[in-house]
mmCIF file of N, CA and C in Angstrom:
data_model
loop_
_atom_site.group_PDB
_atom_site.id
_atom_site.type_symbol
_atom_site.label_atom_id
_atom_site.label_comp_id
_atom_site.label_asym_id
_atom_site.label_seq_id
_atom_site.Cartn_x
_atom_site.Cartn_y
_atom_site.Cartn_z
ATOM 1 N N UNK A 1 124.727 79.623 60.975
ATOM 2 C CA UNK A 1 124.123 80.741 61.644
ATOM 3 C C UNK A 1 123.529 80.260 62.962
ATOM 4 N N UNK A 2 124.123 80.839 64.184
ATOM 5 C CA UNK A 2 123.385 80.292 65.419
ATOM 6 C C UNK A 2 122.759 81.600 66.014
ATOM 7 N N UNK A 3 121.597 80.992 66.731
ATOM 8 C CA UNK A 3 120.772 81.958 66.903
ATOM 9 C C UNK A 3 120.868 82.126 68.072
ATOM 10 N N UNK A 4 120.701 83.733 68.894
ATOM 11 C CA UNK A 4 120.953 83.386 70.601
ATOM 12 C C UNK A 4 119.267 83.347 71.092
ATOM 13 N N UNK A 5 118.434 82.117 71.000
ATOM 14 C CA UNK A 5 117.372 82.442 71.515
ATOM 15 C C UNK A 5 117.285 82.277 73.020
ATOM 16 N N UNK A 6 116.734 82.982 74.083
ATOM 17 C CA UNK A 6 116.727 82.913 75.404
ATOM 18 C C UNK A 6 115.392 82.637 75.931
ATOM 19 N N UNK A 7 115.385 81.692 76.548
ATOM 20 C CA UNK A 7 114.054 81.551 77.253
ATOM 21 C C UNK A 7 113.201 82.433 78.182
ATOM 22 N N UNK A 8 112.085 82.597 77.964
ATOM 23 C CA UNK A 8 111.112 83.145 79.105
ATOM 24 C C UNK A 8 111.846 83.866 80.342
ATOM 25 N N UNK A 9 112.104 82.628 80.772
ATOM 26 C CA UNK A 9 112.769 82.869 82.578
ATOM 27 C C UNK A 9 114.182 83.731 82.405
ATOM 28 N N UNK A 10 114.762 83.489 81.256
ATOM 29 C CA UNK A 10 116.042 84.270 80.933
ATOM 30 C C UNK A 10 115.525 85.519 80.669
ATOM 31 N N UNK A 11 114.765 86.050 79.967
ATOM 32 C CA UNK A 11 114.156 87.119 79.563
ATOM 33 C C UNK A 11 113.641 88.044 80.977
ATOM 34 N N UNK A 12 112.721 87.334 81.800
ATOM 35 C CA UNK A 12 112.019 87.918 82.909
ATOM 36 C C UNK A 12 113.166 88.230 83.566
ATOM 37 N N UNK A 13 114.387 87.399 83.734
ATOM 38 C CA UNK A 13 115.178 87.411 84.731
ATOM 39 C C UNK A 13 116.132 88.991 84.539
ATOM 40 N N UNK A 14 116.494 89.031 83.223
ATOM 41 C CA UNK A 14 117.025 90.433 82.756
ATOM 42 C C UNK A 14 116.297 91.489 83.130
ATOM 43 N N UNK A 15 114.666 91.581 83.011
ATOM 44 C CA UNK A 15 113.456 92.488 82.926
ATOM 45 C C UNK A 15 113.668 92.691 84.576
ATOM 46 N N UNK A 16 113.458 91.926 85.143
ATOM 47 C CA UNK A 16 113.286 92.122 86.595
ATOM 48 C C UNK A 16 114.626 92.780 87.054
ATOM 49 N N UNK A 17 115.669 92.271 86.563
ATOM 50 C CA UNK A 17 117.226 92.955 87.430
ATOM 51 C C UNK A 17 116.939 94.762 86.427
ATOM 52 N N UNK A 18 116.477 94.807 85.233
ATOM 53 C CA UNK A 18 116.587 95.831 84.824
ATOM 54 C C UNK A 18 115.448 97.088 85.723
ATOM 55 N N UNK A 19 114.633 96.333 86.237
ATOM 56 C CA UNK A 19 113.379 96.957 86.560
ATOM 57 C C UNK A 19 114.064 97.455 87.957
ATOM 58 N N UNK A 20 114.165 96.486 88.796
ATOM 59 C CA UNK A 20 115.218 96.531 90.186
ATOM 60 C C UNK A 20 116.196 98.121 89.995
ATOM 61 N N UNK A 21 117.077 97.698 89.084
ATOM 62 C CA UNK A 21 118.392 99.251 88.849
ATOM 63 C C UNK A 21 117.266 100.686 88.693
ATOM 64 N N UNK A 22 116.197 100.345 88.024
ATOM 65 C CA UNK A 22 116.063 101.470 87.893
ATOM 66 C C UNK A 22 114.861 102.062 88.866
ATOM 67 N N UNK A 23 114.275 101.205 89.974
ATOM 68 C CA UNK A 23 113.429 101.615 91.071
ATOM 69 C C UNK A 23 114.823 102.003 91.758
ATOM 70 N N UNK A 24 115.781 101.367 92.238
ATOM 71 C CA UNK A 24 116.954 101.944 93.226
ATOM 72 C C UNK A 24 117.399 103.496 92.686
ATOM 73 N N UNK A 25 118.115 103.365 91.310
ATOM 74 C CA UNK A 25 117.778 105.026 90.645
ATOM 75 C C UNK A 25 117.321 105.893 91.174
ATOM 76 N N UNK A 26 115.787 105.684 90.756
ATOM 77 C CA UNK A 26 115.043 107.002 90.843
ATOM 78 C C UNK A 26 114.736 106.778 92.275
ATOM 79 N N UNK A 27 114.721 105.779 93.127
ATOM 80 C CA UNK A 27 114.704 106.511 94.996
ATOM 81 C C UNK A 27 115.296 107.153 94.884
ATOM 82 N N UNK A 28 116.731 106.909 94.731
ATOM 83 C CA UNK A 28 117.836 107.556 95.299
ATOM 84 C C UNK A 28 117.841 108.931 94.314
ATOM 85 N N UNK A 29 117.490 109.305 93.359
ATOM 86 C CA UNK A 29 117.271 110.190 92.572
ATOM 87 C C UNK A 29 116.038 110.909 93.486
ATOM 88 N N UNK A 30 114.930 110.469 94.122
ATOM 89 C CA UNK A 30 113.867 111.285 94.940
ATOM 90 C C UNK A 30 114.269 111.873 96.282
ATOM 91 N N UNK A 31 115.607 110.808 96.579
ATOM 92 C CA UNK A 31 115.591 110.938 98.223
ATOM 93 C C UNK A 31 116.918 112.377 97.984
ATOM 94 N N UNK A 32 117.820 112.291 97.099
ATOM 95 C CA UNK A 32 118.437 113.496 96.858
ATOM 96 C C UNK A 32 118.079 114.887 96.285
ATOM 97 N N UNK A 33 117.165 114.871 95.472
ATOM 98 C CA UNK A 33 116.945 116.028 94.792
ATOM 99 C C UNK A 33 115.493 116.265 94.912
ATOM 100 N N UNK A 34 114.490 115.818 95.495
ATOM 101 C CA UNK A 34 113.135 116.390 95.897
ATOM 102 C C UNK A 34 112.578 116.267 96.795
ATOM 103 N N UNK A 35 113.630 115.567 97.588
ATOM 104 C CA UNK A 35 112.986 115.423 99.367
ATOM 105 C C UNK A 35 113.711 116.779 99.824
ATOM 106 N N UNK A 36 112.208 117.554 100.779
ATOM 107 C CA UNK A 36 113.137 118.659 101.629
ATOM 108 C C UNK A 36 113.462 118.319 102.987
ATOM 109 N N UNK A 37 114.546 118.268 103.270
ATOM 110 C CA UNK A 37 114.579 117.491 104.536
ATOM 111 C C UNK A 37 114.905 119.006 105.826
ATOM 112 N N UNK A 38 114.410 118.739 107.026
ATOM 113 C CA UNK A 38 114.513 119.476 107.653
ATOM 114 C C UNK A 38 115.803 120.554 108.275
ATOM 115 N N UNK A 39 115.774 121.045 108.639
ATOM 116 C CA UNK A 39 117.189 121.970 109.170
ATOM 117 C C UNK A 39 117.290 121.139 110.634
ATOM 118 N N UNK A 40 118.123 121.597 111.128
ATOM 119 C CA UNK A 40 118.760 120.787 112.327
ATOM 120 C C UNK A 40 118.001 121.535 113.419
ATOM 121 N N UNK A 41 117.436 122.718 113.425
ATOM 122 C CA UNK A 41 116.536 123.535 114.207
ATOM 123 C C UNK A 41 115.026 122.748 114.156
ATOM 124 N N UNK A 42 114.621 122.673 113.377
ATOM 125 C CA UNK A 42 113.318 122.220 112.826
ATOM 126 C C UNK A 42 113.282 120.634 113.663
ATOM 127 N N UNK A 43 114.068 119.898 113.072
ATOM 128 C CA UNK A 43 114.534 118.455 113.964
ATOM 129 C C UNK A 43 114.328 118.691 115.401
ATOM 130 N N UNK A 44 115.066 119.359 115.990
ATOM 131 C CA UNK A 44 115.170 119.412 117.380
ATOM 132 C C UNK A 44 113.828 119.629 117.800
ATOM 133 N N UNK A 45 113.118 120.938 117.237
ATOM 134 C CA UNK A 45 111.906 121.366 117.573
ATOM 135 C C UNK A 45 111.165 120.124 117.386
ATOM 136 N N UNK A 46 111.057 119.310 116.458
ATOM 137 C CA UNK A 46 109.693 118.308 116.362
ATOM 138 C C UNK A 46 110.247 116.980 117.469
ATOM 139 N N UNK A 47 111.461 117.192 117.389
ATOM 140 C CA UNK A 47 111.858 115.869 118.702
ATOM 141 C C UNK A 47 111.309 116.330 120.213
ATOM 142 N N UNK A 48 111.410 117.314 120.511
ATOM 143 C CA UNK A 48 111.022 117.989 121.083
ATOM 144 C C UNK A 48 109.579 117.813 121.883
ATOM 145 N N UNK A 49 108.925 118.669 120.632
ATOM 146 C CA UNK A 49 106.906 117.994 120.788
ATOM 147 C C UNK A 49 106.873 116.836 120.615
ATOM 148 N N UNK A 50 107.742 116.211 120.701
ATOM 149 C CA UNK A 50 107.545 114.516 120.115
ATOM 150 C C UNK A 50 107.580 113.917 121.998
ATOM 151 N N UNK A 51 108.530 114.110 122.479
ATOM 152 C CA UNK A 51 108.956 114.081 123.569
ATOM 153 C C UNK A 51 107.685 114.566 124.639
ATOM 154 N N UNK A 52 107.878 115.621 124.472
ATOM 155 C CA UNK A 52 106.848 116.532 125.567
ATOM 156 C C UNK A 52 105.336 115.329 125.166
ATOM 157 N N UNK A 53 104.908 115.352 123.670
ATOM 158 C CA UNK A 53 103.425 114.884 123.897
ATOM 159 C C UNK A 53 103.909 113.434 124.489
ATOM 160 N N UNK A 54 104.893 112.630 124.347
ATOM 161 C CA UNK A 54 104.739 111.016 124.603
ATOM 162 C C UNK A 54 104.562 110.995 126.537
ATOM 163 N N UNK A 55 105.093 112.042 127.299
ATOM 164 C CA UNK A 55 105.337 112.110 128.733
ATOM 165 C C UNK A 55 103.838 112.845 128.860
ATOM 166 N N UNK A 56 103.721 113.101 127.870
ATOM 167 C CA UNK A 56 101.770 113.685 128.564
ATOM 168 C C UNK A 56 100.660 112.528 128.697
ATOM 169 N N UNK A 57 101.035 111.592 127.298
ATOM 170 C CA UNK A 57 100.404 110.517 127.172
ATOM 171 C C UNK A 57 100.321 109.496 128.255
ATOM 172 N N UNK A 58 102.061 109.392 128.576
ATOM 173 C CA UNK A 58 102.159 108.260 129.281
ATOM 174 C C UNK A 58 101.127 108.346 130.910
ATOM 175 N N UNK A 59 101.343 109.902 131.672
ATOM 176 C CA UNK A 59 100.922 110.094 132.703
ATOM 177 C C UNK A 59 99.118 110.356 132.457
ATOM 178 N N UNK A 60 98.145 110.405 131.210
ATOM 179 C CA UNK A 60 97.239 110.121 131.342
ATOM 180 C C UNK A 60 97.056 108.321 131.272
ATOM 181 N N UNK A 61 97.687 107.447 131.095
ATOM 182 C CA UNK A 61 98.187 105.945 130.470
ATOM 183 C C UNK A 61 98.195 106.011 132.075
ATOM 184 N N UNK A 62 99.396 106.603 133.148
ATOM 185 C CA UNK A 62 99.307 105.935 134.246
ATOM 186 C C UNK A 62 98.034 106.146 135.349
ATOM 187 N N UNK A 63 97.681 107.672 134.954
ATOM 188 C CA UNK A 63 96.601 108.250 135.902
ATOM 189 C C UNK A 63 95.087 107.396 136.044
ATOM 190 N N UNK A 64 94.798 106.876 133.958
ATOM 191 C CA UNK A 64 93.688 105.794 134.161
ATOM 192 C C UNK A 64 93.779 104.822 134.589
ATOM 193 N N UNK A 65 94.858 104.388 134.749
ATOM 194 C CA UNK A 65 95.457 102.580 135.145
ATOM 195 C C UNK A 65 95.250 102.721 136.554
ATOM 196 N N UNK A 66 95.800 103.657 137.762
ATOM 197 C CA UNK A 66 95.536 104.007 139.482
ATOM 198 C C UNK A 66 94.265 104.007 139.218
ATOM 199 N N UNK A 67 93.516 104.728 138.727
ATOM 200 C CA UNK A 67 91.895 105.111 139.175
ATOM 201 C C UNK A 67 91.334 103.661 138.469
ATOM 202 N N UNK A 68 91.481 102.736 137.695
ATOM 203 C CA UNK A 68 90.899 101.674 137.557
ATOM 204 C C UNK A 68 91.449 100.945 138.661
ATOM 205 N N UNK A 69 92.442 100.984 138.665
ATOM 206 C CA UNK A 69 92.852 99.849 139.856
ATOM 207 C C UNK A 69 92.500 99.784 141.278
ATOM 208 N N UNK A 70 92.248 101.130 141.743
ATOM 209 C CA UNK A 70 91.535 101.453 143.053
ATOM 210 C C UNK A 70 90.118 101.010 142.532
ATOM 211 N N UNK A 71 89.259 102.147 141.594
ATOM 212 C CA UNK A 71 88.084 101.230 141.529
ATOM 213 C C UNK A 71 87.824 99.928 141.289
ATOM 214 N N UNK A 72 88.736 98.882 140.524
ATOM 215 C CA UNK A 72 88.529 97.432 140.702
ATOM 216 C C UNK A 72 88.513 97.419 142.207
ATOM 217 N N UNK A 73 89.100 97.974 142.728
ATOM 218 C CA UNK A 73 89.575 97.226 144.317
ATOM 219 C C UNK A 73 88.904 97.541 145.214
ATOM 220 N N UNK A 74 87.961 98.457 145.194
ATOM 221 C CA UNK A 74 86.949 98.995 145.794
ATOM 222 C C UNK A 74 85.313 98.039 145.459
ATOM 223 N N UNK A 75 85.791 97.751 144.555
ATOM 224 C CA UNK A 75 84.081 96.935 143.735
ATOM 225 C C UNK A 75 84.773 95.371 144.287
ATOM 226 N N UNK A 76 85.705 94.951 144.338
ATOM 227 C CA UNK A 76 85.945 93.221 145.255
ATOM 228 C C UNK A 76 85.929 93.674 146.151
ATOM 229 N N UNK A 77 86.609 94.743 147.254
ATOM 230 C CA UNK A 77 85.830 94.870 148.546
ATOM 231 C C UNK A 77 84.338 94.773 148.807
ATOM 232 N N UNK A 78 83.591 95.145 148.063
ATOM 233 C CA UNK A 78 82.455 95.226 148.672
ATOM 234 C C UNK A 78 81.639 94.200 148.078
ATOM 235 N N UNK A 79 82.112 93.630 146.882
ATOM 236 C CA UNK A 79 81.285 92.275 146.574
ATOM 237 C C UNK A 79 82.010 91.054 147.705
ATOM 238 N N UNK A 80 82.996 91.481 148.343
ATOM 239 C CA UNK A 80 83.674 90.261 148.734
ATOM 240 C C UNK A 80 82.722 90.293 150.333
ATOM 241 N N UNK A 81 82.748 91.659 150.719
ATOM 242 C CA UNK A 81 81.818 91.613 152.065
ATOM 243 C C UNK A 81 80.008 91.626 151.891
ATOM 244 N N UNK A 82 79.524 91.405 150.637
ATOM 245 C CA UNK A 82 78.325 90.936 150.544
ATOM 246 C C UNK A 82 78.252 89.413 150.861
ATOM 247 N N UNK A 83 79.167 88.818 150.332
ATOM 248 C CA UNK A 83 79.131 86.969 150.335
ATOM 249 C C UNK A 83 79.230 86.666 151.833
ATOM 250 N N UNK A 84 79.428 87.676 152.864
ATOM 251 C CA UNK A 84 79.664 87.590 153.975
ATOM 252 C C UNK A 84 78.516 87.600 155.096
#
């Protein structure tokens, strides 16, 4: 009579590939049957505001960057003509 005993690491190693199949499963079981995914209208629309807010951002991003940079350059002008 031989016995099939399997070690620890043999054991975990099954547990883990079994555990693995069945997280891939049920994603793919979530990402098909209970995700609502948008209409192709809906998409466009949020690319859209996505777009419009990033070009609003950027031109307050450039508008503070000029007005710091003049005021740096205005504050070494006039510390530079005090040393004078």
């Amino acid at each position: 009579m031989c016995l099939d005993v399997k070690s620890p690491a043999e054991r975990t190693s099954k547990q883990e590939k079994r555990h693995m199949f069945n997280y891939f499963k049920e994603s793919y079981n979530e990402l098909v049957n209970k995700v609502t995914w948008p209409t192709f209208a809906q998409l466009q629309s949020s690319t859209i505001v996505v777009m419009v807010a990033s070009v609003i951002f950027a031109v307050v991003v450039l508008a503070m960057d000029l007005t710091f940079e003049n005021l740096m350059s205005l504050v070494y002008k006039t510390l530079g003509n005090l040393g004078r």
